[in-house]
Every structure is written in structure tokens, then in C-alpha cells.
PDB file of C-alpha atoms in Angstrom:
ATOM      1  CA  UNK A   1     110.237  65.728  85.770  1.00  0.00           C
ATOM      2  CA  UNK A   2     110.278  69.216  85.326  1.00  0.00           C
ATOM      3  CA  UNK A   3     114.008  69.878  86.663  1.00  0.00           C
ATOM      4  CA  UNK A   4     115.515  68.820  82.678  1.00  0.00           C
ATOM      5  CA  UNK A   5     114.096  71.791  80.872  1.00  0.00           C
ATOM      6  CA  UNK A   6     116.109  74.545  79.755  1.00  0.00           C
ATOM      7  CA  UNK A   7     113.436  76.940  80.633  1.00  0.00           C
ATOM      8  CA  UNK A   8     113.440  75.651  84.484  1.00  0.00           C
ATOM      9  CA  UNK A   9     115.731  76.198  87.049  1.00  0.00           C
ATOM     10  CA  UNK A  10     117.312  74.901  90.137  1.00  0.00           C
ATOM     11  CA  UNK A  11     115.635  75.690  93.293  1.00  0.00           C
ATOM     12  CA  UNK A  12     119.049  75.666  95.377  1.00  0.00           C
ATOM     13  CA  UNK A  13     119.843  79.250  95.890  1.00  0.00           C
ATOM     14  CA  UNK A  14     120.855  81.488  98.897  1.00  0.00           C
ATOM     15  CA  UNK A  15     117.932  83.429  99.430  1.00  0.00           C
ATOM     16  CA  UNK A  16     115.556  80.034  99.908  1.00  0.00           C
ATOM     17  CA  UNK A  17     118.445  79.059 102.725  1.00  0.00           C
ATOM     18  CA  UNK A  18     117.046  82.316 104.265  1.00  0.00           C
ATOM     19  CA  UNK A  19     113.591  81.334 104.266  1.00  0.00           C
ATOM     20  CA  UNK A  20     112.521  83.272 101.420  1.00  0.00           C
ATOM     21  CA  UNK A  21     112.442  83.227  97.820  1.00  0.00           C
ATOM     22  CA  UNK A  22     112.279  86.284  94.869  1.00  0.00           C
ATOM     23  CA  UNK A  23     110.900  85.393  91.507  1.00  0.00           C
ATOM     24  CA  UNK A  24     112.114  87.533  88.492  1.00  0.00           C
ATOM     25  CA  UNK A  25     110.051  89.204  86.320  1.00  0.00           C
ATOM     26  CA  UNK A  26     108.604  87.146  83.302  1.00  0.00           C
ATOM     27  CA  UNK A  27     108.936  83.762  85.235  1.00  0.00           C
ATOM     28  CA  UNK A  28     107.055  82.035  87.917  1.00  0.00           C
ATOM     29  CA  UNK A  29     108.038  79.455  90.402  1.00  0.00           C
ATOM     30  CA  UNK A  30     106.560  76.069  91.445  1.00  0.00           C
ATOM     31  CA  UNK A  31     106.007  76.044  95.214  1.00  0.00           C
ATOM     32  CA  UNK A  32     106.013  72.586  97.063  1.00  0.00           C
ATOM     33  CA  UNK A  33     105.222  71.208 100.366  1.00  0.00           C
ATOM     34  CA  UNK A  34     107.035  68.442 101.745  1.00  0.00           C
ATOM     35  CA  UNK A  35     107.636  66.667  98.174  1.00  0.00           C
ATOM     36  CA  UNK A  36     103.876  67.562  96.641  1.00  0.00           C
ATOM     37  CA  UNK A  37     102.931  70.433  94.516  1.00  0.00           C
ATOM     38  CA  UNK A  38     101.483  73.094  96.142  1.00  0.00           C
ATOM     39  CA  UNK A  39     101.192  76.606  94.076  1.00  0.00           C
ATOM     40  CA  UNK A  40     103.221  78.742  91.505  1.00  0.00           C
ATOM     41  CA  UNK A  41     104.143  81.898  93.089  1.00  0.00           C
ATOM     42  CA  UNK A  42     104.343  85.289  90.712  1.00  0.00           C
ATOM     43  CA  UNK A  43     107.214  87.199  90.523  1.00  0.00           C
ATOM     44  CA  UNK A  44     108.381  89.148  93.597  1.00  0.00           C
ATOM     45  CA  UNK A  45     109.938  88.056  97.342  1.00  0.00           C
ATOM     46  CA  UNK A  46     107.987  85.151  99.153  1.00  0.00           C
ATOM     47  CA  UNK A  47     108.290  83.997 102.601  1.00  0.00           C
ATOM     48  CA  UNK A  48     109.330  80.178 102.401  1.00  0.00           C
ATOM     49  CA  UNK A  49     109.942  78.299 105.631  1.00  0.00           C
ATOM     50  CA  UNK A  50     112.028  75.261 104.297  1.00  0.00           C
ATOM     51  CA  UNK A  51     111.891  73.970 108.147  1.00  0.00           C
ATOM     52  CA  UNK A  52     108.365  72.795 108.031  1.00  0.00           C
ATOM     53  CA  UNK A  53     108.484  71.486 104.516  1.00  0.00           C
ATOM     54  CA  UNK A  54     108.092  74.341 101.863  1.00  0.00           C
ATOM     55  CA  UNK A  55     110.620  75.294  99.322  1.00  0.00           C
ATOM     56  CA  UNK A  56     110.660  76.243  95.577  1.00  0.00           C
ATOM     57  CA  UNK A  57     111.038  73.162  93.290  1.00  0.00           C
ATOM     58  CA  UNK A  58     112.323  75.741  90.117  1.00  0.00           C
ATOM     59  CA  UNK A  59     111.334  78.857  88.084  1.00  0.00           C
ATOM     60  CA  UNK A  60     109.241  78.946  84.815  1.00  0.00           C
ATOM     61  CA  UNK A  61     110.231  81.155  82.436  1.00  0.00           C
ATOM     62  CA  UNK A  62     107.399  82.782  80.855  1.00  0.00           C
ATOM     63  CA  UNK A  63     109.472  84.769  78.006  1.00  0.00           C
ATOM     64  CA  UNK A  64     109.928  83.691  73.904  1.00  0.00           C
ATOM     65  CA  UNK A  65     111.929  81.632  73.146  1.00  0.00           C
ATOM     66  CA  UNK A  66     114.046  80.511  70.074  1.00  0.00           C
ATOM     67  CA  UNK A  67     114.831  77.309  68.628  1.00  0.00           C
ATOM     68  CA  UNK A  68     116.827  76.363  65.514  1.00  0.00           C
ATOM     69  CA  UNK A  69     116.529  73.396  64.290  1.00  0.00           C
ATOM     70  CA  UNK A  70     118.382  71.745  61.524  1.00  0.00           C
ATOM     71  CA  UNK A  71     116.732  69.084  59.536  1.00  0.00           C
ATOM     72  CA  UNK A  72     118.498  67.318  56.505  1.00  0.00           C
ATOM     73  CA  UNK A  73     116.060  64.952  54.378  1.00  0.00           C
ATOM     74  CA  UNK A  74     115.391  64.085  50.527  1.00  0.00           C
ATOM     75  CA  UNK A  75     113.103  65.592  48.158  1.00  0.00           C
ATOM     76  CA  UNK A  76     110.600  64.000  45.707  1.00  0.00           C
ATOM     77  CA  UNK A  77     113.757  64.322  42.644  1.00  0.00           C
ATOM     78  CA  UNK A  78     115.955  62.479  45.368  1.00  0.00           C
ATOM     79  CA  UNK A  79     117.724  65.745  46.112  1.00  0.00           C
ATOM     80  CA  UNK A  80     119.445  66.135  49.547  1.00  0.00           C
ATOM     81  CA  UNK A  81     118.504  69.065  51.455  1.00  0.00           C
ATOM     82  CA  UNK A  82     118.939  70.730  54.980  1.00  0.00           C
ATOM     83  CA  UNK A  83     116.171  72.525  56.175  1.00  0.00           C
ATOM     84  CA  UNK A  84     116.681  75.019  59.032  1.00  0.00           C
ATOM     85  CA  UNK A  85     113.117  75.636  61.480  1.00  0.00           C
ATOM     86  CA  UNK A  86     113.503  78.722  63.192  1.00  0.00           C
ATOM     87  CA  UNK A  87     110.592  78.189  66.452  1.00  0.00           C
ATOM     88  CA  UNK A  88     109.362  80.565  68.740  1.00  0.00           C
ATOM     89  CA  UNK A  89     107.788  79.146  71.752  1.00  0.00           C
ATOM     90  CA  UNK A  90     106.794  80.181  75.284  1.00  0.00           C
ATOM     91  CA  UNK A  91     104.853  78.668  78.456  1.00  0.00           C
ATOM     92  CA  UNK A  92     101.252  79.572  79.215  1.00  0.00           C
ATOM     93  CA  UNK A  93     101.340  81.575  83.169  1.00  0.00           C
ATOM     94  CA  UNK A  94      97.860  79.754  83.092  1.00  0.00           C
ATOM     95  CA  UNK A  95      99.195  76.047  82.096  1.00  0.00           C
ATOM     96  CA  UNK A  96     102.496  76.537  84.678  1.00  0.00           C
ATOM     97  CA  UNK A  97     101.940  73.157  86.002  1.00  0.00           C
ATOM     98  CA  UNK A  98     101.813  71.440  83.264  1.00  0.00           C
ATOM     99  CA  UNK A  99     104.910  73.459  81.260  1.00  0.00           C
ATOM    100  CA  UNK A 100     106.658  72.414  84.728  1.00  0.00           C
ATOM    101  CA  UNK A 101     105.757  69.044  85.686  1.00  0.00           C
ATOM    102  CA  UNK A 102     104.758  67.132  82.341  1.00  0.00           C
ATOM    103  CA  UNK A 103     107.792  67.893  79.709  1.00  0.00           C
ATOM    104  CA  UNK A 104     110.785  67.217  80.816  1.00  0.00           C
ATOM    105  CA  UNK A 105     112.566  68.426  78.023  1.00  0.00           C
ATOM    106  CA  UNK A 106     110.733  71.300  75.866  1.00  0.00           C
ATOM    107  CA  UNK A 107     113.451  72.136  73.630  1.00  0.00           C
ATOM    108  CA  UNK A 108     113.782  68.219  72.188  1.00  0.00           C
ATOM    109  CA  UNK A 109     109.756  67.400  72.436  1.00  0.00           C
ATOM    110  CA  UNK A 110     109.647  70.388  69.919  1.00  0.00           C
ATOM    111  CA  UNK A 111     112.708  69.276  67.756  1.00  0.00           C
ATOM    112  CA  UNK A 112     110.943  65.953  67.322  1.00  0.00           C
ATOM    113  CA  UNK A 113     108.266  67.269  66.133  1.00  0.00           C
ATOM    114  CA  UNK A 114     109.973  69.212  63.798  1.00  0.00           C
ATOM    115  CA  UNK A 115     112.042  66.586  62.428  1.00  0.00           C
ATOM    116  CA  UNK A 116     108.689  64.439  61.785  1.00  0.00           C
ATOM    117  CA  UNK A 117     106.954  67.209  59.993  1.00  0.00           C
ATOM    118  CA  UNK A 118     108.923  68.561  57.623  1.00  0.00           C
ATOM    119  CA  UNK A 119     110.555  64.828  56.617  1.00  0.00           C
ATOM    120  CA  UNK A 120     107.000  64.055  56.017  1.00  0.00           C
ATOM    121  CA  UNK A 121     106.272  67.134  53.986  1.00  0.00           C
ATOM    122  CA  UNK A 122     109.883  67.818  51.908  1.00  0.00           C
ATOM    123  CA  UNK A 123     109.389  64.448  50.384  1.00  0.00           C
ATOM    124  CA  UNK A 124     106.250  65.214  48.190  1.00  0.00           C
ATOM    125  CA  UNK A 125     108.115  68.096  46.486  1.00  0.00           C
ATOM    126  CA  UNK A 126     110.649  68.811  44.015  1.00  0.00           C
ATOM    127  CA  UNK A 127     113.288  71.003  45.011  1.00  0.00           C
ATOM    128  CA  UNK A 128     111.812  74.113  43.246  1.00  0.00           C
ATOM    129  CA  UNK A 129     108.969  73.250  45.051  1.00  0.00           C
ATOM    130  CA  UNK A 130     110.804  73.498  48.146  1.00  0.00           C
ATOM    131  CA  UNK A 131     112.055  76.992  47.707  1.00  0.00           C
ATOM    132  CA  UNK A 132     108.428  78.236  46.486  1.00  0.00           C
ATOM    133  CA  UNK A 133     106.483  76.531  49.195  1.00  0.00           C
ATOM    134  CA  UNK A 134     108.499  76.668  51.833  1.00  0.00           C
ATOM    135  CA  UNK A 135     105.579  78.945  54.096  1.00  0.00           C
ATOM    136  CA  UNK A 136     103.437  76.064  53.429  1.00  0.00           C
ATOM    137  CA  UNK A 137     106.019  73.908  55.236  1.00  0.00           C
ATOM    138  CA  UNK A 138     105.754  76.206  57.969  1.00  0.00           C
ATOM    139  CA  UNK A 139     102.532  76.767  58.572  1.00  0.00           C
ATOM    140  CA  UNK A 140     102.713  72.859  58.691  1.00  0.00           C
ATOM    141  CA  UNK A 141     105.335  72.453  61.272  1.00  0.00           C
ATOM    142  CA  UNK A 142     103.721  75.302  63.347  1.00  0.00           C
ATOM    143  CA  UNK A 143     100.102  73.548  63.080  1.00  0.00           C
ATOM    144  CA  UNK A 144     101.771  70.087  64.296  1.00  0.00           C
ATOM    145  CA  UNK A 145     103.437  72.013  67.178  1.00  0.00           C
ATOM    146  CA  UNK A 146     100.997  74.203  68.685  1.00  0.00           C
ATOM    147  CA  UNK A 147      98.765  70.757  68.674  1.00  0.00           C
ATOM    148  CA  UNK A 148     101.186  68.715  70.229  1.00  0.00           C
ATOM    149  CA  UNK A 149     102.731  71.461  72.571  1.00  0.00           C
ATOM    150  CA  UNK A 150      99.627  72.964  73.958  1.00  0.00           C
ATOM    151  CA  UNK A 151      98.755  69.965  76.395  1.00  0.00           C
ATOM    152  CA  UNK A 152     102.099  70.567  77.728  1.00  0.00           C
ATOM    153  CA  UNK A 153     101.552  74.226  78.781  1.00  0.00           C
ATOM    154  CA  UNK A 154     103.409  75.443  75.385  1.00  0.00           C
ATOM    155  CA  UNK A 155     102.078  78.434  73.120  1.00  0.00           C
ATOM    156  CA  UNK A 156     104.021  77.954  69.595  1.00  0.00           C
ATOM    157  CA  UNK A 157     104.578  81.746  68.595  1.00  0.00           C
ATOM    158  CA  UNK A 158     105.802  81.714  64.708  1.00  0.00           C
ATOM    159  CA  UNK A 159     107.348  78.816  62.766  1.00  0.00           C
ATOM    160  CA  UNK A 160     109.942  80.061  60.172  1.00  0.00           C
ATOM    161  CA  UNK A 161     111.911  78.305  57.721  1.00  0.00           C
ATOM    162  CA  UNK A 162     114.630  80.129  57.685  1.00  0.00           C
ATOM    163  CA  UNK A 163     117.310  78.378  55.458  1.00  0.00           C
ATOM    164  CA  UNK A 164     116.992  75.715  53.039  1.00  0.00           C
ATOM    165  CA  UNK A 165     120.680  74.359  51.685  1.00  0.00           C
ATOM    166  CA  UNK A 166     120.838  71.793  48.932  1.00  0.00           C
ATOM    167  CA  UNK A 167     123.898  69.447  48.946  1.00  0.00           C
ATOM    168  CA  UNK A 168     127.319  71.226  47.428  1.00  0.00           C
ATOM    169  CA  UNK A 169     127.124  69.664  44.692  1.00  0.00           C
ATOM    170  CA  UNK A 170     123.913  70.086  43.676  1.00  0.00           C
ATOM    171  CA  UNK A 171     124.219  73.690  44.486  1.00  0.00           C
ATOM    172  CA  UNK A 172     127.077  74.456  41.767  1.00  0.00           C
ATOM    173  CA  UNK A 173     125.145  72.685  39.565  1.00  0.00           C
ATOM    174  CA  UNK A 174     121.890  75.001  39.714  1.00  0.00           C
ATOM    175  CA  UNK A 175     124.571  77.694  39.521  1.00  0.00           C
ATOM    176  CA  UNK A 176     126.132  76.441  36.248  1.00  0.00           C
ATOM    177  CA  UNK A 177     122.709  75.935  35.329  1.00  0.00           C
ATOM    178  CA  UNK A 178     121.487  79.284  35.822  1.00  0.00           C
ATOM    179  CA  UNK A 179     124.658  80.944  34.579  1.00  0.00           C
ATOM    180  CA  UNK A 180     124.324  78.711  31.193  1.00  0.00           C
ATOM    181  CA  UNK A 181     120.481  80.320  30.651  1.00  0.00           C
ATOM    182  CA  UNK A 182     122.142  83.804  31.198  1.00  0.00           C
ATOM    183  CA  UNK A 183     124.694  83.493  29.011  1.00  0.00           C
ATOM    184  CA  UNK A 184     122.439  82.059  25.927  1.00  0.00           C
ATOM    185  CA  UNK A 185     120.187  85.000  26.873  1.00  0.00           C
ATOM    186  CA  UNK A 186     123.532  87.423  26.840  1.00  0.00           C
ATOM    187  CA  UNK A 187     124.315  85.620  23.693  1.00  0.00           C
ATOM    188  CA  UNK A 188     121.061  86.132  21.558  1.00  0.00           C
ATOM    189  CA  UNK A 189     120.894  89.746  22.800  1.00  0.00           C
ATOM    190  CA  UNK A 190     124.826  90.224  21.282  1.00  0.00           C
ATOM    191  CA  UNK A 191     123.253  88.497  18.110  1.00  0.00           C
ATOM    192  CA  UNK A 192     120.458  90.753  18.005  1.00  0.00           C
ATOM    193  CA  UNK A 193     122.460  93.689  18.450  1.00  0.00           C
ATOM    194  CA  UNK A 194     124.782  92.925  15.957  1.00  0.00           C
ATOM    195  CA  UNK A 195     122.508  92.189  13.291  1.00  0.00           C
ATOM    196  CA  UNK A 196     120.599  95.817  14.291  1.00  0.00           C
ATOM    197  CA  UNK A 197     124.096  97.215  13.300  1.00  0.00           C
ATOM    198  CA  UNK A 198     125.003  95.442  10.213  1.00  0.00           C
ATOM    199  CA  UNK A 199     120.877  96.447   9.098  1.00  0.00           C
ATOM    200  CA  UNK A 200     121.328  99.965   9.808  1.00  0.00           C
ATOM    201  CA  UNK A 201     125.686 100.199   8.476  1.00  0.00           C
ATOM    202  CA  UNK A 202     124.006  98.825   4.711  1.00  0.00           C
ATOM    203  CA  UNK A 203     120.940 101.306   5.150  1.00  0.00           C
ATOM    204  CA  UNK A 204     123.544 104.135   5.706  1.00  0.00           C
ATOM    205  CA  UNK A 205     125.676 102.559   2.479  1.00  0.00           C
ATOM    206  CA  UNK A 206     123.030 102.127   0.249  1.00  0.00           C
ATOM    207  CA  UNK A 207     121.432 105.590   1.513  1.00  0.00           C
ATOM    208  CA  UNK A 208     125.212 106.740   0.739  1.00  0.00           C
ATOM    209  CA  UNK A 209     125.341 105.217  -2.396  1.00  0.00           C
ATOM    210  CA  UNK A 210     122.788 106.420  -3.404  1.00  0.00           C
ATOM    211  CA  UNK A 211     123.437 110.472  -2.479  1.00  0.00           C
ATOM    212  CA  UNK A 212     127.250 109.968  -4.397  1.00  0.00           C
ATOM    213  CA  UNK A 213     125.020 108.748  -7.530  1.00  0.00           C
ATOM    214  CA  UNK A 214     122.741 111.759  -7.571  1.00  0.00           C
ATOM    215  CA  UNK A 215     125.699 113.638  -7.026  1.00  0.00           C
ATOM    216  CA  UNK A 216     127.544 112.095 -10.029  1.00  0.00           C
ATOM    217  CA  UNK A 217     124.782 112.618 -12.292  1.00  0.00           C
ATOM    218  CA  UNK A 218     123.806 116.026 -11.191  1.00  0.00           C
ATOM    219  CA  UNK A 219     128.030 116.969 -12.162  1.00  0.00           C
ATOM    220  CA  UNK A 220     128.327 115.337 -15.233  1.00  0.00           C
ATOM    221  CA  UNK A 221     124.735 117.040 -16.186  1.00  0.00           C
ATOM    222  CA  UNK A 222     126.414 120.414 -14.959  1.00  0.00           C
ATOM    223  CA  UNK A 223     129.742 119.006 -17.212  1.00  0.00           C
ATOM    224  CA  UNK A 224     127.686 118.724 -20.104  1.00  0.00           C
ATOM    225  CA  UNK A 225     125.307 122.128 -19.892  1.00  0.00           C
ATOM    226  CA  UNK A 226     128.460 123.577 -19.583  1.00  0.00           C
ATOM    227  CA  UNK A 227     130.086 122.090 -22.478  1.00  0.00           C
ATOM    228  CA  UNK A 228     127.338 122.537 -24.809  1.00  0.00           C
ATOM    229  CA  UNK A 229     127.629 126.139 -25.162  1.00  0.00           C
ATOM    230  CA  UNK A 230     131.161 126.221 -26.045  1.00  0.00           C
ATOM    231  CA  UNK A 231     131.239 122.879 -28.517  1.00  0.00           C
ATOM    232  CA  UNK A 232     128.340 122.874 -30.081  1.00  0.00           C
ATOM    233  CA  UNK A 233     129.349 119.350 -31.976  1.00  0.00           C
ATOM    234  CA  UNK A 234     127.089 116.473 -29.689  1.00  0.00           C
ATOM    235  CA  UNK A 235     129.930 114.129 -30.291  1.00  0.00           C
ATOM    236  CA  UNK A 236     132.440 116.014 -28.974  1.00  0.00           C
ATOM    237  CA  UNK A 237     131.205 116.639 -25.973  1.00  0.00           C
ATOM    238  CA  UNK A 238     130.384 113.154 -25.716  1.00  0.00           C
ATOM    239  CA  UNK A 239     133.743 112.250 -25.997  1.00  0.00           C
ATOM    240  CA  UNK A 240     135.235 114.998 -23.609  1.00  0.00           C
ATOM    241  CA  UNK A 241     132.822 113.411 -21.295  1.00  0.00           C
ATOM    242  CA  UNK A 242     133.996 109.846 -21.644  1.00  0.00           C
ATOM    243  CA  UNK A 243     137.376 111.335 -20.990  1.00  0.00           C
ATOM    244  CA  UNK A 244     136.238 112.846 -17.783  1.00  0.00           C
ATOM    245  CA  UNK A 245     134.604 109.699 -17.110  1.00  0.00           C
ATOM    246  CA  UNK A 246     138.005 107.509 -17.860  1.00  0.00           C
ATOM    247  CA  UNK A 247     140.165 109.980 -15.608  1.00  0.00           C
ATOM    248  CA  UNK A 248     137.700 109.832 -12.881  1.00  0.00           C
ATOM    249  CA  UNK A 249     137.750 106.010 -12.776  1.00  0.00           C
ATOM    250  CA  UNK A 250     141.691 105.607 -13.341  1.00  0.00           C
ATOM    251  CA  UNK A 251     142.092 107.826  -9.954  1.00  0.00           C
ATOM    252  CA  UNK A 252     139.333 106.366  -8.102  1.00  0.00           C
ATOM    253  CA  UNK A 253     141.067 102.668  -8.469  1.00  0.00           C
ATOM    254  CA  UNK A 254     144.481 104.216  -7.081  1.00  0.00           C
ATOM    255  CA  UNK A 255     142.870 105.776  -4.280  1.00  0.00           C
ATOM    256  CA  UNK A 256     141.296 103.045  -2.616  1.00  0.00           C
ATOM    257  CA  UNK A 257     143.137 101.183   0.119  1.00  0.00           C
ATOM    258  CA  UNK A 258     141.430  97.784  -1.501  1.00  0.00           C
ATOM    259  CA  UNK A 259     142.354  98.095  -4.939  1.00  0.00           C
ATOM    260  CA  UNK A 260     144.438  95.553  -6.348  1.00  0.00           C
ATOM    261  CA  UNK A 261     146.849  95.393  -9.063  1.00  0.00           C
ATOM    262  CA  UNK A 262     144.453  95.763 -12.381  1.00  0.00           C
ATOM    263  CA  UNK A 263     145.838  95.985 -15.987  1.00  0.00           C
ATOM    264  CA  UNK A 264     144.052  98.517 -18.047  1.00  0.00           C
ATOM    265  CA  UNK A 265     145.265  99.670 -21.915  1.00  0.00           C
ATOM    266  CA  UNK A 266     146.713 103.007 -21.951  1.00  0.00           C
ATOM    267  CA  UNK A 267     147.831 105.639 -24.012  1.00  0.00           C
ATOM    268  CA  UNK A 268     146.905 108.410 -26.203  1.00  0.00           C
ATOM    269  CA  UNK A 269     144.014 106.614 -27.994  1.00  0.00           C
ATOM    270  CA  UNK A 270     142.621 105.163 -24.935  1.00  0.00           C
ATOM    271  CA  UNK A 271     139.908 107.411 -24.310  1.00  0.00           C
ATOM    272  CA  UNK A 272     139.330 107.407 -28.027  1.00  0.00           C
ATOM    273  CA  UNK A 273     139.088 103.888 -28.215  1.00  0.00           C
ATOM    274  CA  UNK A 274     137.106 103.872 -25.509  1.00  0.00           C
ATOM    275  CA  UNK A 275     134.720 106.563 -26.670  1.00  0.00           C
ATOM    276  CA  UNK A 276     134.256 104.600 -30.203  1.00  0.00           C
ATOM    277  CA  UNK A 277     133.131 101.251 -28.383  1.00  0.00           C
ATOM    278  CA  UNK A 278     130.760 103.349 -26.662  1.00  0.00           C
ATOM    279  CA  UNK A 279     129.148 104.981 -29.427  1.00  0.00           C
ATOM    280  CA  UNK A 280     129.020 101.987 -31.811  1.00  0.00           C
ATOM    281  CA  UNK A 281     127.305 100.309 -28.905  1.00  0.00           C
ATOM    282  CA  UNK A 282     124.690 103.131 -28.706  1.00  0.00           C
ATOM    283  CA  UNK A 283     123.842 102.986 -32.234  1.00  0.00           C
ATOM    284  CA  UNK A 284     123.514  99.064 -32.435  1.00  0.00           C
ATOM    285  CA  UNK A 285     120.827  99.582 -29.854  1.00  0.00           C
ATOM    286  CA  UNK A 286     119.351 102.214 -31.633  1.00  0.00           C
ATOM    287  CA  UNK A 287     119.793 100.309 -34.880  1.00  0.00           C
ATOM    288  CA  UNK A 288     117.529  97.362 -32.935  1.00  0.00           C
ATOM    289  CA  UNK A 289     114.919  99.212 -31.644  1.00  0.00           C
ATOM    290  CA  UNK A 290     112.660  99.604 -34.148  1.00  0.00           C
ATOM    291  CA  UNK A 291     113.408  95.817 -35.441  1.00  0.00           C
ATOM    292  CA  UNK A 292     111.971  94.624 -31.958  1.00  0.00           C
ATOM    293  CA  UNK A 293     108.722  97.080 -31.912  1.00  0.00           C
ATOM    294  CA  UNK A 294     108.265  95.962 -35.658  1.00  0.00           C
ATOM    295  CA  UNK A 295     108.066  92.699 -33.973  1.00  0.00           C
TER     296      UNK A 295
END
């Protein structure tokens, strides 16, 4: 039985036709007599007279070895899914006879196995849970194996799932997925950074606003100190202020790149006109005041 593995090999060879045989290093052969087991010799040159019977039925080899195994089953959110099983396995010197005489096949025994563990175990998960727990499925596989394989003279060495590949489809689909979360993140990050700007661009206008005020009142307060020592009439320096004030405003609205077309009165008794309303105003409010505190 033992001639099928992949780990065995032929006993015809040159050197046996010479009545000897040399084992490698890292493998042992099975010695027979006339048909029937007899021992496993160790590595090294052995005398082997075929003519009364003996001759070497194959060589062991006692080095790792690697099996990948590809496995495509279903998950528990019926999602198709290939599971590669990277194994590591090597015969037992000890359990020669039964690595050579009792598996025919090592390499497909331990495929089998692997096929019936981890359709057994991909099942009960989601496919997240497949990614995250895929050293539990394993250690699973390499439990099942190292039971099963050690009557046959096996040692199981590591289990490793080494690839797990969703169908195509599905696969683009946890892509656009994932690339949809990012770009909502992306997008309320923009938002947030936007709005940081247009909070701190009105704190810098108001702040602005607010310096160009003080500044404004602190010259027409200079305007007005300075006026008062050479008129000493209050109401003409109130209306050489208005004027100012008028001037001030007619060049402002031509300088701005905003302004539109605006149709003011103008002439030679503008600012006077202007400087009445705002006197008559001031004493009307004057005139009130003590009517509402009488009140």
C-alpha cells in the first residue's frame, strides 16, 4: 500500500541491482524479505542480497512537508468563499511502518480532512467572522488532523489559513462599501473644516469691524478737538463734521467693487440739508425726553 505516497519511493534503483542499498539523509527505508516486512534501515549504505530474497520496498521521507489546500464553501450570510489551508506535516522515524504500509496516499487522507473541517466550521460564521476567526479555524483543522493522522505515523506540524477569497462580486462590493464609509467620513471632515473657516473669517470681520469703528470714532473725536479751538460756534463744527461725514460716505460707495448704481441728492445745499435733518432730529429727542421721564 505504501508505494502511492508522494513521500515514498520506488525501490528499483542501480545500486540495489548491486546488492546494496544507500539511504539519504532525513529518510529511511523499508527493508523486506521475500515479500514480508522485515526492518527500516537508517540512512547510510546497506548490504542487500536481492538473490536470497531481500530488497528495499521504498524510502520514507522523514522531512516537513507542505500542503495547500484549497477549499471553497458558504458562510452562515450565504456568502461564497475559498479558503486556502496551508499544512505542514511529516512522518514519525518511530511510526515508519505505519507512515509506510497503512496510508497509501498522505497528501489526499490530509486534504479530506481538511475539506471536512473547515466546511463544517465556515458555515456557523458570517463572513466578518471568517476574517476575525480564522486562527480558530486553524487550530480546528490542525486538532482534526493530528487526531486522525497520528495512527498513520503522521506528526501535523502547523495548520495555517493562509488566504481566504470571497466571490468577485462580493469582493467589489465590500470595496464600494468600504470606500462609501470613507468618503462620508472625508465628507463630514470637509464640512467640519469649512464651517471652522467661515467661524473664524466672521470672527476676523467682526474683530475688523470693530477696530475700523474705534478708529472712526477716535478721528472724528480728533476732527472735532481740533475744530473746537478754531470755531468756537458748537453748530458749526457740527456741521463741518456732517460734511466730513457726507464726503467720506460719497467716496466710500465709489470705491467698492460691490456698489451699485445708487441715486443720492446733490448739490451745494446737500450737506446743509443734510445737517438740518440731523439737528431737528436731535432736538425732537431732546424735546421728548423729559415728556417720557415725566411719565
Amino acid at each position: 500500500m505504501g508505494a502511492g505516497s508522494s513521500s515514498i519511493q520506488s525501490s528499483v534503483d542501480l545500486p540495489q541491482l548491486l546488492c546494496c542499498a544507500c539511504v539519504e539523509q532525513s529518510t529511511v527505508a523499508m527493508e523486506e524479505t521475500c515479500g514480508r516486512y522485515d526492518t527500516v534501515l537508517d540512512p547510510g549504505c546497506h548490504f542487500m542480497p536481492w538473490c536470497v530474497g531481500r530488497r528495499v520496498a521504498g524510502y520514507l521521507s522523514l522531512r516537513v512537508q507542505q500542503l495547500d489546500v484549497r477549499c471553497e464553501t458558504k458562510s452562515k450570510d450565504n456568502v461564497f468563499v475559498t479558503v486556502v489551508a496551508s499544512v505542514q506535516y511529516r512522518a514519525l522515524a518511530d511510526r515508519a511502518y505505519d507512515a509506510f504500509y497503512r496510508l497509501s496516499n498522505a497528501r489526499e487522507q490530509i486534504q479530506s480532512y481538511v475539506f471536512d473541517v473547515i466546511r463544517a466550521s465556515v458555515p456557523n460564521m458570517n463572513l466578518d467572522q471568517v476574517f476575525e476567526q480564522k486562527n480558530e479555524v486553524a487550530r480546528a483543522v490542525e486538532e482534526e488532523l493530528a487526531k486522525a493522522m497520528a495512527m498513520y505515523g503522521y506528526e501535523i506540524v502547523q495548520t495555517l489559513i493562509v488566504d481566504i477569497e470571497p466571490d468577485e462580486v462580493v469582493k467589489r462590493a465590500m470595496n464600494d462599501i468600504n470606500a462609501a464609509a470613507r468618503l462620508r467620513v472625508a465628507a463630514a471632515e470637509r464640512a467640519e473644516a469649512e464651517k471652522i473657516q467661515q467661524v473664524k473669517r466672521a470672527e476676523g470681520e467682526a474683530e475688523s469691524k470693530y477696530l475700523a469703528g474705534v478708529g472712526v470714532a477716535r478721528q472724528r473725536q480728533a476732527i472735532v478737538e481740533g475744530l473746537r479751538r478754531f470755531v468756537p460756534d458748537e453748530k458749526s463744527v457740527m456741521d463741518m463734521v456732517l460734511a466730513t461725514q457726507y464726503f467720506d460716505t460719497i467716496r466710500d460707495i465709489g470705491a467698492t467693487s460691490r456698489a451699485a448704481t445708487v441715486f443720492i441728492p446733490h448739490g451745494p445745499g446737500a450737506v446743509h440739508d443734510v445737517a438740518t435733518q440731523v439737528r431737528d432730529g436731535v432736538l425732537q429727542a431732546a424735546a421728548h425726553a423729559p415728556a417720557a421721564g415725566a411719565r
